[in-house]
Amino acid sequence: MAVTEGAGGVAREAAVPAVLGGSPAFPEGLPLTRVRVPDRDELARRFDAILDSGQLTDGGTVRALEEAAAAMLDVPHVVAVSSCTSGLMLALQALGVAGRRVVMPSFTFSATAHAAHWAGGEPVFAEIAPDTLTLDPAAATAAAGPGTGALMATHVYGTPCDVEGLRAVADARGVPLLYDAAHAFGSRRGGVPVGGFGAAEVFSLSPTKVVVAAEGGLVATRDAALAERIRLGRGYGNPGDYDCLFPGLNARMSELHAALALVSLRTLPQRVAHRGALAAAFAARIAGLPGVRLPALAKGDTSTWKDLTLIVDPTAFGCDVPRLAEALRAEGIDSRRYFHPAVHTQKAYARTGEPVRLPVTEEMAERVLTVPLWSHMDEPTILRVADAVARIQEHATKL
C-alpha cells in the first residue's frame, strides 16, 4: 500500500476508512473509557481493615481522604460527599440561592442545572467562549441581572475557566462564585490547583473521572463556615441530636468508596501528566487537518483532559459530527457527543419560561465529539485514533 504524509507531517498508510470498506483501526474495539484500579493489594488491605472495623460510614478513611485531597488542592477544607451532584446541591443550598437566579453555562452536564433546581434556584443560562467552551465572563455579566444569587461555572473537560474574569463579575455583582469542577481534579490555572478559586469547587469521583471512588464527590472550600454547613447537610442537617437544623440530604460517602479514592489519588500527578502527553501527541498528529481542533488551553494552565473532545467545523472537515461518529464506529472507536444537546434545549429546561437562544453554545454543541482517552492508554493507541480521524477527513466527501 502506498505511503503518504499524514496529519502533522507524519508518514502513514493511505488507507480508506473502514466505513468505505477499509480495514478497521481497532477490530477488537476501543471503548471511550477504561478504568484501571491502581495497587489492588493496598486497596484489598484497606477494604479488609474497614470491614473488620464494622464501621462503613463516618470513619477514619473518609477523613483521611478529605485531608489528602485538601493537601493536594492547597485548600483548608474538603468535604467528601456521595456524588458531585449532591455536593453542588448542598453548596448551593448553603450559599442561599433558593428563590434566586443561578447564572451558569448551558454547555455542561445536566447535573449542573439540576443541582440549582433542587436547591431552589432558577438556572439562568449564559454563553460560552468558543475557544475554551467554558463560561464567557462577558456573557455572565449580561445574564447576572437583578435577583441573581450566584454564578456557577464548569471547568469543561478539565479546561480551567477564566477564573479571574469570572471573579471580577461575581465581585461586581456581589454574589458568590461556585465551580462545577467535576472534570478538574488535577487541573491547574497558572500553576495553581483548581479547587480554591470560588466560594466552593465540587469534584466528581465517578468511574469516568481521573480520580475514581466508583461513586462520590469532594467539595473544596476556603470557607470554614460553608464547609461545616455542607458537613451537616450531607447527614440530613442533623448535628448529632436528631434535632435537624435544616433539610439536608443523605449524601455521605462510604468508607469503601473513600478507600478506593485514596488509592486512586496517590498516583494522580503521574496520570494527569500522562494524559496531557497523550493529548499533545494527538494534537500534533492532527495539526493542519482541516476543520478539526481541540479546546484551547491557556499558556501555563494544566488540564486533566478528562475528555479528549474534537471541535469539528463540518464545512472544512467535509462531514458533520454524526457522520464522523458513524465512521469512527466502523473503525471500532467509541465516541460520545459531550455535551449535546445543550442543557437549555433539553426537555427538562426548554419547557420552562421564555425560549432561550444561545447561538455559540448551540453551534458548539453540534460540533463536539469526544474520542477515547484513558489514563493507562499508550501513545501508539492515541495516534491510531488520530490517524483514523485523518483518514475519515480525507474521504469525508464520500461518506
Short mmCIF file of C-alpha atoms in Angstrom, two decimals:
data_model
loop_
_atom_site.label_atom_id
_atom_site.label_comp_id
_atom_site.label_asym_id
_atom_site.label_seq_id
_atom_site.Cartn_x
_atom_site.Cartn_y
_atom_site.Cartn_z
CA MET A 1 0.00 0.00 0.00
CA ALA A 2 1.26 3.49 -0.82
CA VAL A 3 2.52 5.70 1.98
CA THR A 4 1.61 9.37 2.18
CA GLU A 5 2.41 12.22 4.55
CA GLY A 6 -0.43 12.38 7.05
CA ALA A 7 -1.68 14.95 9.54
CA GLY A 8 1.17 16.56 11.41
CA GLY A 9 3.61 15.65 8.66
CA VAL A 10 3.82 12.03 9.83
CA ALA A 11 4.05 9.28 7.24
CA ARG A 12 1.22 6.73 7.35
CA GLU A 13 -0.60 4.33 5.09
CA ALA A 14 -3.00 5.92 2.63
CA ALA A 15 -5.90 3.62 3.50
CA VAL A 16 -9.60 4.16 3.08
CA PRO A 17 -11.78 4.34 6.20
CA ALA A 18 -13.50 1.19 7.39
CA VAL A 19 -16.90 2.74 6.71
CA LEU A 20 -15.92 2.75 2.99
CA GLY A 21 -14.60 -0.81 3.03
CA GLY A 22 -11.15 -0.42 4.56
CA SER A 23 -9.77 -2.38 7.49
CA PRO A 24 -10.89 -1.05 10.91
CA ALA A 25 -8.23 0.58 13.05
CA PHE A 26 -9.47 -1.32 16.12
CA PRO A 27 -11.19 -4.55 15.10
CA GLU A 28 -11.26 -5.54 18.77
CA GLY A 29 -12.99 -2.26 19.67
CA LEU A 30 -11.75 0.78 21.58
CA PRO A 31 -14.07 1.93 24.40
CA LEU A 32 -14.39 5.58 25.33
CA THR A 33 -13.18 4.98 28.90
CA ARG A 34 -11.49 2.13 30.70
CA VAL A 35 -10.82 2.23 34.43
CA ARG A 36 -7.74 0.64 35.96
CA VAL A 37 -7.57 0.49 39.76
CA PRO A 38 -4.01 1.15 40.94
CA ASP A 39 -2.43 -1.07 43.60
CA ARG A 40 -5.16 -3.63 44.22
CA ASP A 41 -3.17 -5.14 47.06
CA GLU A 42 -3.29 -1.89 49.03
CA LEU A 43 -6.97 -1.50 48.19
CA ALA A 44 -7.69 -5.03 49.44
CA ARG A 45 -5.87 -4.29 52.71
CA ARG A 46 -7.88 -1.11 53.20
CA PHE A 47 -11.14 -2.92 52.45
CA ASP A 48 -10.27 -5.68 54.92
CA ALA A 49 -9.49 -3.14 57.64
CA ILE A 50 -12.77 -1.31 57.05
CA LEU A 51 -14.83 -4.49 57.04
CA ASP A 52 -13.07 -5.74 60.15
CA SER A 53 -13.80 -2.45 61.91
CA GLY A 54 -17.53 -2.75 61.29
CA GLN A 55 -17.73 0.99 60.54
CA LEU A 56 -18.73 1.55 56.94
CA THR A 57 -19.55 5.27 57.12
CA ASP A 58 -18.33 8.30 59.11
CA GLY A 59 -14.96 6.72 59.75
CA GLY A 60 -11.29 7.46 59.51
CA THR A 61 -10.93 6.61 55.83
CA VAL A 62 -13.26 9.39 54.75
CA ARG A 63 -11.38 11.82 56.98
CA ALA A 64 -8.05 10.62 55.55
CA LEU A 65 -9.35 11.22 52.03
CA GLU A 66 -10.55 14.71 52.92
CA GLU A 67 -7.16 15.58 54.43
CA ALA A 68 -5.20 14.15 51.50
CA ALA A 69 -7.38 15.96 48.97
CA ALA A 70 -7.14 19.25 50.88
CA ALA A 71 -3.33 19.00 50.88
CA MET A 72 -3.24 18.26 47.15
CA LEU A 73 -5.66 21.08 46.31
CA ASP A 74 -3.98 23.53 48.72
CA VAL A 75 -7.27 24.41 50.43
CA PRO A 76 -8.09 24.23 54.15
CA HIS A 77 -11.37 22.32 53.87
CA VAL A 78 -12.60 19.37 51.80
CA VAL A 79 -15.91 17.60 52.46
CA ALA A 80 -16.47 14.15 50.95
CA VAL A 81 -19.98 13.52 49.62
CA SER A 82 -21.87 10.81 47.79
CA SER A 83 -21.60 12.50 44.38
CA CYS A 84 -20.60 15.72 42.68
CA THR A 85 -24.30 16.42 42.17
CA SER A 86 -25.12 16.15 45.87
CA GLY A 87 -22.10 18.34 46.63
CA LEU A 88 -23.35 21.02 44.25
CA MET A 89 -26.83 20.79 45.74
CA LEU A 90 -25.53 21.23 49.28
CA ALA A 91 -23.14 24.04 48.33
CA LEU A 92 -25.87 25.96 46.52
CA GLN A 93 -28.26 25.44 49.43
CA ALA A 94 -25.61 26.71 51.85
CA LEU A 95 -24.99 29.76 49.64
CA GLY A 96 -28.69 30.67 49.86
CA VAL A 97 -29.78 30.52 46.22
CA ALA A 98 -33.37 29.46 46.95
CA GLY A 99 -35.73 31.75 45.04
CA ARG A 100 -32.85 33.39 43.19
CA ARG A 101 -31.18 33.12 39.79
CA VAL A 102 -28.08 30.99 39.30
CA VAL A 103 -26.14 32.02 36.19
CA MET A 104 -24.38 29.09 34.52
CA PRO A 105 -23.32 27.74 31.14
CA SER A 106 -25.68 25.55 29.16
CA PHE A 107 -22.69 23.71 27.69
CA THR A 108 -22.25 21.42 30.69
CA PHE A 109 -23.60 18.18 32.09
CA SER A 110 -27.26 18.41 33.09
CA ALA A 111 -26.39 17.89 36.78
CA THR A 112 -25.08 21.47 36.94
CA ALA A 113 -28.57 22.81 36.29
CA HIS A 114 -30.30 20.03 38.22
CA ALA A 115 -28.37 20.96 41.36
CA ALA A 116 -29.51 24.59 41.16
CA HIS A 117 -33.10 23.50 40.63
CA TRP A 118 -33.03 21.13 43.60
CA ALA A 119 -31.51 23.85 45.79
CA GLY A 120 -34.49 26.07 44.95
CA GLY A 121 -32.65 28.29 42.48
CA GLU A 122 -33.55 29.22 38.93
CA PRO A 123 -30.97 28.12 36.33
CA VAL A 124 -30.16 31.03 34.00
CA PHE A 125 -28.05 30.04 31.02
CA ALA A 126 -25.26 32.16 29.55
CA GLU A 127 -22.92 31.81 26.58
CA ILE A 128 -19.55 30.10 26.47
CA ALA A 129 -16.30 31.21 24.88
CA PRO A 130 -15.98 29.24 21.61
CA ASP A 131 -12.25 28.58 22.02
CA THR A 132 -12.33 27.05 25.52
CA LEU A 133 -16.03 26.05 25.73
CA THR A 134 -16.15 27.50 29.27
CA LEU A 135 -18.44 30.22 30.63
CA ASP A 136 -17.78 33.60 28.99
CA PRO A 137 -17.35 36.33 31.66
CA ALA A 138 -18.91 38.95 29.39
CA ALA A 139 -21.97 36.77 28.87
CA ALA A 140 -22.14 36.06 32.60
CA THR A 141 -22.12 39.81 33.25
CA ALA A 142 -25.06 40.31 30.91
CA ALA A 143 -27.02 37.42 32.45
CA ALA A 144 -26.36 38.34 36.09
CA GLY A 145 -29.18 40.84 36.49
CA PRO A 146 -31.38 41.61 39.50
CA GLY A 147 -32.27 38.59 41.59
CA THR A 148 -29.06 36.74 40.89
CA GLY A 149 -27.94 34.63 43.84
CA ALA A 150 -24.77 33.01 42.44
CA LEU A 151 -22.60 32.37 39.42
CA MET A 152 -21.70 28.75 38.65
CA ALA A 153 -19.12 27.84 36.01
CA THR A 154 -17.83 24.47 34.75
CA HIS A 155 -14.22 23.53 34.08
CA VAL A 156 -15.30 21.68 30.93
CA TYR A 157 -13.27 18.52 30.16
CA GLY A 158 -10.76 19.72 32.77
CA THR A 159 -10.01 23.02 30.99
CA PRO A 160 -9.74 25.72 33.68
CA CYS A 161 -12.21 28.56 33.36
CA ASP A 162 -11.24 32.22 33.09
CA VAL A 163 -11.30 32.37 36.88
CA GLU A 164 -10.01 35.93 37.00
CA GLY A 165 -12.68 37.24 34.67
CA LEU A 166 -15.44 35.34 36.46
CA ARG A 167 -14.21 36.52 39.86
CA ALA A 168 -14.47 40.11 38.64
CA VAL A 169 -18.07 39.51 37.51
CA ALA A 170 -19.04 37.93 40.83
CA ASP A 171 -17.40 40.71 42.82
CA ALA A 172 -19.08 43.41 40.73
CA ARG A 173 -22.48 41.76 41.24
CA GLY A 174 -21.82 40.97 44.91
CA VAL A 175 -22.67 37.26 44.53
CA PRO A 176 -20.76 34.05 45.32
CA LEU A 177 -18.96 32.12 42.59
CA LEU A 178 -19.22 28.32 42.58
CA TYR A 179 -17.45 25.89 40.24
CA ASP A 180 -18.68 22.59 38.92
CA ALA A 181 -15.19 21.07 38.88
CA ALA A 182 -16.40 17.54 38.13
CA HIS A 183 -13.72 17.04 35.46
CA ALA A 184 -10.93 19.01 37.03
CA PHE A 185 -9.25 17.29 40.00
CA GLY A 186 -5.64 17.76 38.93
CA SER A 187 -6.19 20.77 36.65
CA ARG A 188 -4.24 23.98 37.30
CA ARG A 189 -4.79 27.61 36.44
CA GLY A 190 -1.45 29.36 36.00
CA GLY A 191 0.17 26.64 38.09
CA VAL A 192 -2.36 26.96 40.95
CA PRO A 193 -4.52 23.88 41.62
CA VAL A 194 -8.18 24.16 40.66
CA GLY A 195 -10.09 23.87 43.92
CA GLY A 196 -9.70 27.17 45.70
CA PHE A 197 -10.90 29.73 43.16
CA GLY A 198 -14.54 30.01 44.14
CA ALA A 199 -16.62 30.00 47.30
CA ALA A 200 -16.52 26.26 46.65
CA GLU A 201 -15.41 23.91 43.89
CA VAL A 202 -17.04 20.50 43.60
CA PHE A 203 -15.30 17.46 42.09
CA SER A 204 -16.62 14.14 40.83
CA LEU A 205 -15.04 10.77 41.59
CA SER A 206 -17.28 8.68 39.31
CA PRO A 207 -15.77 5.97 37.05
CA THR A 208 -15.12 8.25 34.05
CA LYS A 209 -13.04 10.71 36.10
CA VAL A 210 -9.29 10.89 36.65
CA VAL A 211 -9.65 10.21 40.40
CA VAL A 212 -12.11 7.38 41.00
CA ALA A 213 -14.14 6.31 44.03
CA ALA A 214 -16.66 4.26 41.97
CA GLU A 215 -19.15 6.96 43.03
CA GLY A 216 -18.52 10.07 45.09
CA GLY A 217 -17.62 13.73 45.16
CA LEU A 218 -15.49 16.27 47.03
CA VAL A 219 -16.39 19.84 47.96
CA ALA A 220 -13.32 22.08 48.33
CA THR A 221 -13.57 25.49 50.01
CA ARG A 222 -11.58 28.08 51.95
CA ASP A 223 -14.68 29.00 53.99
CA ALA A 224 -14.83 27.14 57.32
CA ALA A 225 -18.47 28.04 57.95
CA LEU A 226 -19.50 26.86 54.47
CA ALA A 227 -17.61 23.59 54.95
CA GLU A 228 -19.34 22.98 58.29
CA ARG A 229 -22.79 23.61 56.84
CA ILE A 230 -22.08 21.16 53.99
CA ARG A 231 -20.86 18.57 56.51
CA LEU A 232 -24.14 18.95 58.38
CA GLY A 233 -26.10 18.89 55.14
CA ARG A 234 -24.60 15.59 53.96
CA GLY A 235 -26.06 13.98 57.11
CA TYR A 236 -29.63 15.29 56.84
CA GLY A 237 -28.75 18.58 58.61
CA ASN A 238 -28.52 16.59 61.86
CA PRO A 239 -25.93 18.00 64.31
CA GLY A 240 -25.97 14.71 66.24
CA ASP A 241 -29.04 15.04 68.43
CA TYR A 242 -31.59 14.40 65.66
CA ASP A 243 -32.83 17.98 66.00
CA CYS A 244 -32.10 18.85 62.35
CA LEU A 245 -31.03 22.43 61.76
CA PHE A 246 -32.21 22.49 58.12
CA PRO A 247 -33.41 20.00 55.48
CA GLY A 248 -30.28 18.15 54.41
CA LEU A 249 -29.58 15.01 52.39
CA ASN A 250 -28.19 11.56 52.86
CA ALA A 251 -25.04 12.47 50.95
CA ARG A 252 -22.39 10.64 52.95
CA MET A 253 -19.52 8.87 51.22
CA SER A 254 -18.93 5.33 52.43
CA GLU A 255 -15.59 4.20 53.85
CA LEU A 256 -15.20 1.72 50.99
CA HIS A 257 -15.60 4.43 48.36
CA ALA A 258 -13.16 6.63 50.25
CA ALA A 259 -10.59 3.81 50.31
CA LEU A 260 -10.74 3.47 46.53
CA ALA A 261 -10.41 7.24 46.12
CA LEU A 262 -7.41 7.36 48.46
CA VAL A 263 -5.59 4.70 46.47
CA SER A 264 -6.54 6.43 43.20
CA LEU A 265 -5.41 9.82 44.49
CA ARG A 266 -1.87 8.72 45.19
CA THR A 267 -0.79 8.48 41.56
CA LEU A 268 -2.85 11.40 40.26
CA PRO A 269 0.06 13.68 39.23
CA GLN A 270 1.55 10.96 37.04
CA ARG A 271 -1.82 10.24 35.43
CA VAL A 272 -2.51 13.90 34.69
CA ALA A 273 0.95 14.29 33.14
CA HIS A 274 0.45 11.18 31.01
CA ARG A 275 -2.99 12.28 29.81
CA GLY A 276 -1.52 15.66 28.90
CA ALA A 277 1.24 13.99 26.91
CA LEU A 278 -1.29 11.84 25.05
CA ALA A 279 -3.45 14.87 24.25
CA ALA A 280 -0.37 16.73 22.98
CA ALA A 281 0.61 13.78 20.78
CA PHE A 282 -2.92 13.61 19.38
CA ALA A 283 -2.96 17.38 18.73
CA ALA A 284 0.38 17.21 16.94
CA ARG A 285 -0.83 14.34 14.78
CA ILE A 286 -3.93 16.20 13.58
CA ALA A 287 -2.18 19.58 13.24
CA GLY A 288 -3.03 21.03 9.86
CA LEU A 289 -6.01 18.74 9.35
CA PRO A 290 -8.87 20.93 8.03
CA GLY A 291 -11.86 21.57 10.24
CA VAL A 292 -10.88 19.89 13.50
CA ARG A 293 -9.26 21.13 16.69
CA LEU A 294 -9.15 20.60 20.45
CA PRO A 295 -10.41 23.10 23.05
CA ALA A 296 -7.87 25.85 23.72
CA LEU A 297 -5.78 25.66 26.88
CA ALA A 298 -4.25 28.91 28.13
CA LYS A 299 -0.49 29.09 28.46
CA GLY A 300 0.56 27.98 31.94
CA ASP A 301 -2.67 26.03 32.53
CA THR A 302 -2.96 22.28 33.03
CA SER A 303 -5.99 20.23 32.06
CA THR A 304 -6.80 16.75 33.27
CA TRP A 305 -8.07 16.04 29.75
CA LYS A 306 -10.88 14.14 31.41
CA ASP A 307 -12.33 14.05 27.90
CA LEU A 308 -10.45 14.31 24.61
CA THR A 309 -13.01 16.27 22.62
CA LEU A 310 -12.81 17.28 18.98
CA ILE A 311 -14.40 20.52 17.78
CA VAL A 312 -15.42 19.91 14.18
CA ASP A 313 -16.22 22.51 11.53
CA PRO A 314 -18.35 20.38 9.19
CA THR A 315 -17.78 22.60 6.17
CA ALA A 316 -13.99 22.48 6.40
CA PHE A 317 -13.83 18.89 7.66
CA GLY A 318 -16.13 17.59 4.96
CA CYS A 319 -18.80 15.92 7.10
CA ASP A 320 -20.79 16.59 10.23
CA VAL A 321 -20.36 15.08 13.69
CA PRO A 322 -22.98 12.30 13.37
CA ARG A 323 -21.27 11.05 10.19
CA LEU A 324 -17.85 11.27 11.82
CA ALA A 325 -19.14 9.29 14.81
CA GLU A 326 -20.57 6.66 12.44
CA ALA A 327 -17.26 6.41 10.59
CA LEU A 328 -15.34 6.09 13.87
CA ARG A 329 -17.74 3.36 14.98
CA ALA A 330 -16.84 1.43 11.83
CA GLU A 331 -13.19 1.77 12.88
CA GLY A 332 -14.11 0.21 16.24
CA ILE A 333 -13.69 3.56 18.02
CA ASP A 334 -16.32 4.55 20.59
CA SER A 335 -17.31 8.21 20.88
CA ARG A 336 -19.80 10.47 22.68
CA ARG A 337 -21.27 13.90 21.96
CA TYR A 338 -20.31 15.70 25.20
CA PHE A 339 -22.29 17.98 25.56
CA HIS A 340 -25.14 17.54 23.13
CA PRO A 341 -27.87 18.61 23.40
CA ALA A 342 -27.08 21.76 25.35
CA VAL A 343 -28.93 21.88 28.67
CA HIS A 344 -31.18 24.82 27.77
CA THR A 345 -32.54 22.81 24.82
CA GLN A 346 -33.22 19.66 26.84
CA LYS A 347 -36.83 18.79 27.62
CA ALA A 348 -36.34 19.44 31.34
CA TYR A 349 -35.47 23.11 30.73
CA ALA A 350 -36.76 24.04 27.27
CA ARG A 351 -40.32 23.88 28.62
CA THR A 352 -39.75 26.45 31.34
CA GLY A 353 -40.15 30.20 30.80
CA GLU A 354 -39.32 32.05 27.61
CA PRO A 355 -37.28 30.24 24.92
CA VAL A 356 -33.54 30.82 25.36
CA ARG A 357 -31.25 31.37 22.38
CA LEU A 358 -27.53 30.82 22.84
CA PRO A 359 -26.10 30.70 19.30
CA VAL A 360 -22.50 29.98 20.28
CA THR A 361 -23.48 27.24 22.71
CA GLU A 362 -25.87 25.67 20.22
CA GLU A 363 -23.26 25.71 17.46
CA MET A 364 -20.56 24.22 19.67
CA ALA A 365 -22.92 21.52 20.93
CA GLU A 366 -23.41 20.46 17.31
CA ARG A 367 -19.66 20.44 16.65
CA VAL A 368 -18.20 18.43 19.55
CA LEU A 369 -17.28 14.75 19.64
CA THR A 370 -15.33 13.00 22.39
CA VAL A 371 -12.96 10.18 21.46
CA PRO A 372 -11.27 7.63 23.75
CA LEU A 373 -8.59 8.63 26.22
CA TRP A 374 -7.64 6.65 29.35
CA SER A 375 -5.01 7.20 31.98
CA HIS A 376 -3.22 3.97 31.02
CA MET A 377 -3.56 4.32 27.25
CA ASP A 378 -0.27 4.22 25.32
CA GLU A 379 0.86 6.69 22.68
CA PRO A 380 0.59 4.29 19.70
CA THR A 381 -3.09 3.81 20.52
CA ILE A 382 -3.90 7.52 20.64
CA LEU A 383 -2.00 8.04 17.38
CA ARG A 384 -4.05 5.29 15.73
CA VAL A 385 -7.18 7.20 16.76
CA ALA A 386 -5.74 10.40 15.28
CA ASP A 387 -4.85 8.63 12.04
CA ALA A 388 -8.38 7.21 11.84
CA VAL A 389 -9.78 10.74 12.13
CA ALA A 390 -7.40 11.90 9.40
CA ARG A 391 -8.39 9.05 7.06
CA ILE A 392 -12.04 9.87 7.56
CA GLN A 393 -11.42 13.54 6.80
CA GLU A 394 -9.54 12.70 3.59
CA HIS A 395 -12.52 10.68 2.38
CA ALA A 396 -15.26 12.74 4.05
CA THR A 397 -16.95 13.77 0.82
CA LYS A 398 -17.65 10.10 0.06
CA LEU A 399 -19.40 9.40 3.36
#
